[in-house]
Every structure is written in structure tokens, then in C-alpha cells.
């Protein structure tokens, strides 16, 4: 008798992502989904029209593994326009199937057995299993309340001579923080003394509020040759299902990510790539307008949530507002979210899954990338539920 197939323990030990769990519960309970971060209005029709035409007329065969030339050129031009970076589309740009694959390519390219990957928690859920499945050890830097800032001591304690990658997500999902220049200088100082590269997850690069600028770690002195930047068209153009992402950076780093990419997906739908090339060239005003729209939605939601007793953390960017529930209840963030989706019919996401230790567990995340009417309806449901019940 055999004992049957055995599994990679990294994946065997995992549950379903909190985003899928909360979206499934939202459907089951006919709840408004302020959990998983996706917009409920699709991005520019012109982008979809370019992709649709390419689907009809071609090309429909494998595009080059690093991406269609038009999109690589558009990604390089976008980086030059907004940040003054100069990337060679031939050697310093890689198109991937979403930022998720881009992150996996960077981590697989850099990390392996005997190496260490540093995560800054709260951290996006895909980083850890990818690093672990590469055979690397993960070390965490925990951002601490009340201001969740990156400190020299915190980072320096996690980076060792074995560190090959430090993952930094700015603007930060789920906290909505935008790392300051001073924090990124701390990153440069610590990383500069190590052999590590920085993987900068910048998928929310354009979604910064109150006139705040996004600063890429690549713009910090000392990090120029060390940073792989990760971007996502899904976030820029409200087309999250398309899964078009990219990596930019120095040729040697992009090369190693491209080697991982050739065996993860090899390439990505040419029609969608052409649509996004059009978006970056001609539709970036949509993205800049989205930022203003989201800022207004953040304000609407924040005002009403504060009146209900949620204690809001500052939201400087992203799709997400985070709040403490301690003034409302002593239950865990997860229990509160489970109760809310069933009884108030509003789905949120608890923050504890973004921390390896599952703590803090008194914070919840609201996605405000939804139509204003949907947000208002969610507010009414929360008012009715929290207003009329003692929790
Ligand atoms: N990084 C962060 C911080 C995210 O929030 C997301 C989710 N959208 C991703 C990466 C993945 O992006 P994509 O959908 O392009 O794979
Ligand atoms: N990035 C999205 C979020 O944070 C979720 C994407 C996903 O479900 N994988 O909500």
C-alpha cells in the first residue's frame, strides 16, 4: 500500500485567502463587498476596445516572453514621465501575468534554500508562501501601532548576511500608509550594508491622497542598483481581472526575474497587453481621476465610520481604510467580520491574516473602491445594525 500523493507542506498548510473567503461569504449572505479590493466599475472602454480588436484580429499566438514591445515601451515611458526613471524596454522591463506573478518571479529569482527574505508586516498574503516555497527562511519586521512606521532598529534586526530580498509595499495594503522619504532612507541604509535586493510592490503607485507623492525606493540614493519595481495595470485602470503586471529595474535583476517568469507562465495574453499599452500611452488621465474619486470616497466613508465608533487609522493611499473595532467590541477582528457579513450584510477583511502571528487582531479593512451608492448603502446597513444593537 502506498500512502498516496504527498504535498508541498507550504501549500498544504495554507487555507483559502481571506479575500476569497470574504467574497464567498458576501455572495452567500447577499452582503455588500467592502472586503476584497476590486473596483465595481470597469476601467476605460477605449482600453477594452483595443484589446477586443486584438482578440478578433490577432496577434493571438505566444508573444515574446518579456512582453509585447509596445507595452514594454509604454511601461518605460510611464516610468520616465512620472519618476524620471530611464529603463531600457529591451533589458529592464518584464511583463507578467499580474503583479502577483511579478512578485513570484522576483522572489523565485532572488531567494532559495539557505537564503532569507524580509517582509514588513502587515504584508500582502502572497509574499510569504512564495518565499517559503522557494526554500527561503522568512523574517518579519512588524510595524507597530500607533503610527506603523518603519524604524531603523526594526529593520536592522531582520536583515542578515543571508538576506537576498526585502519586500516593501508602498502605498501599503492593508494599512493605507505611504512610506516617507525618511523611512525609505532607513531602508537604503540597512539594505546598503547587506547583499539584499529590494522588491518594491508599487501597485498602488498612483493612488496617493491629499497631494502626497508616491516615492519609489528606486529613487533613494544607494538603492539604484538594488530595486525591482512591481506594477499592476489592474490597479491603474480598474481592470483587476486582466492580470497584467510588470517588473522594472536594473538589467541583471530583471534578467533573473525573467528566468523565473519563463517557467511560471512564459508569457501573457497579447491582446490584453496591447490594451494596457494603449492605456499607459493614452488613458493615464483615468488613473489620475480615479485617485481624486477615491479620495472623496475615503472621506465619505471615514466620516460615517467615525460616527459609528470605528477608530480610523490615517489613510494616505490605496483602496483601503483601516479601523480599530475596540470601541465597539472586544471580539477578534475575524469574529467581528464574520458576524458583520452575516448579520449586517456588509463584508470587510480582518487585518490579522496580514500578520504571521495573527496579531494585532482588533483592526478591520474597508475597501472603498466601490460606487458611491454602494458605499452609502453599506453605511446605512452598518448604521442600522450597529445603531440598533448593543455589540
Ligand atoms: N500587491 C498588492 C499589495 C496588492 O494589493 C495586490 C492585489 N491587487 C497585488 C500585489 C496583486 O496584483 P495583481 O492583481 O496585479 O496580481
Ligand atoms: N489585492 C486585493 C486585496 O487586497 C485582493 C486580490 C486577491 O484576491 N488576490 O483585496
mmCIF file of C-alpha atoms and ligand atoms in Angstrom, residues 19 37 97-101 103 124 126-127 169 171-173 201 203-204 230-235 240 243-245 319-320 365, ligand 1:
data_model
loop_
_atom_site.group_PDB
_atom_site.id
_atom_site.type_symbol
_atom_site.label_atom_id
_atom_site.label_comp_id
_atom_site.label_asym_id
_atom_site.label_seq_id
_atom_site.Cartn_x
_atom_site.Cartn_y
_atom_site.Cartn_z
ATOM 1 C CA UNK A 19 -10.055 37.775 0.147
ATOM 2 C CA UNK A 37 -10.142 45.052 -3.160
ATOM 3 C CA UNK A 97 0.527 37.923 -15.536
ATOM 4 C CA UNK A 98 -0.376 40.403 -12.841
ATOM 5 C CA UNK A 99 1.703 41.820 -10.031
ATOM 6 C CA UNK A 100 1.188 38.514 -8.236
ATOM 7 C CA UNK A 101 3.262 36.722 -10.848
ATOM 8 C CA UNK A 103 6.293 39.251 -7.220
ATOM 9 C CA UNK A 124 0.364 41.141 1.380
ATOM 10 C CA UNK A 126 1.293 36.105 -1.401
ATOM 11 C CA UNK A 127 4.821 37.066 -0.324
ATOM 12 C CA UNK A 169 4.888 47.665 -0.365
ATOM 13 C CA UNK A 171 1.448 52.568 -0.719
ATOM 14 C CA UNK A 172 0.828 49.796 1.785
ATOM 15 C CA UNK A 173 -2.049 47.341 1.591
ATOM 16 C CA UNK A 201 5.485 46.381 -4.645
ATOM 17 C CA UNK A 203 0.819 48.504 -7.390
ATOM 18 C CA UNK A 204 -0.957 51.484 -5.781
ATOM 19 C CA UNK A 230 6.491 45.815 -9.408
ATOM 20 C CA UNK A 231 3.458 47.470 -11.042
ATOM 21 C CA UNK A 232 -0.108 46.418 -11.883
ATOM 22 C CA UNK A 233 -2.359 47.580 -14.701
ATOM 23 C CA UNK A 234 -5.312 46.144 -12.811
ATOM 24 C CA UNK A 235 -4.960 48.854 -10.174
ATOM 25 C CA UNK A 240 -8.125 43.760 -11.898
ATOM 26 C CA UNK A 243 -3.823 40.333 -14.540
ATOM 27 C CA UNK A 244 -1.271 42.397 -16.402
ATOM 28 C CA UNK A 245 1.679 43.363 -14.250
ATOM 29 C CA UNK A 319 -8.115 51.340 -1.923
ATOM 30 C CA UNK A 320 -8.315 50.736 1.826
ATOM 31 C CA UNK A 365 -10.137 46.883 6.446
HETATM 32 N N1 LIG B 1 0.347 43.563 -4.294
HETATM 33 C C1 LIG B 1 -0.575 44.161 -3.551
HETATM 34 C C2 LIG B 1 -0.156 44.984 -2.389
HETATM 35 C C3 LIG B 1 -1.919 44.005 -3.839
HETATM 36 O O1 LIG B 1 -2.850 44.595 -3.093
HETATM 37 C C4 LIG B 1 -2.289 43.186 -4.932
HETATM 38 C C5 LIG B 1 -3.732 42.909 -5.173
HETATM 39 N N2 LIG B 1 -4.241 43.537 -6.102
HETATM 40 C C6 LIG B 1 -1.286 42.615 -5.704
HETATM 41 C C7 LIG B 1 0.022 42.801 -5.356
HETATM 42 C C8 LIG B 1 -1.592 41.731 -6.884
HETATM 43 O O2 LIG B 1 -1.871 42.472 -8.031
HETATM 44 P P1 LIG B 1 -2.379 41.769 -9.376
HETATM 45 O O3 LIG B 1 -3.861 41.692 -9.286
HETATM 46 O O4 LIG B 1 -1.905 42.647 -10.486
HETATM 47 O O5 LIG B 1 -1.772 40.411 -9.434
#
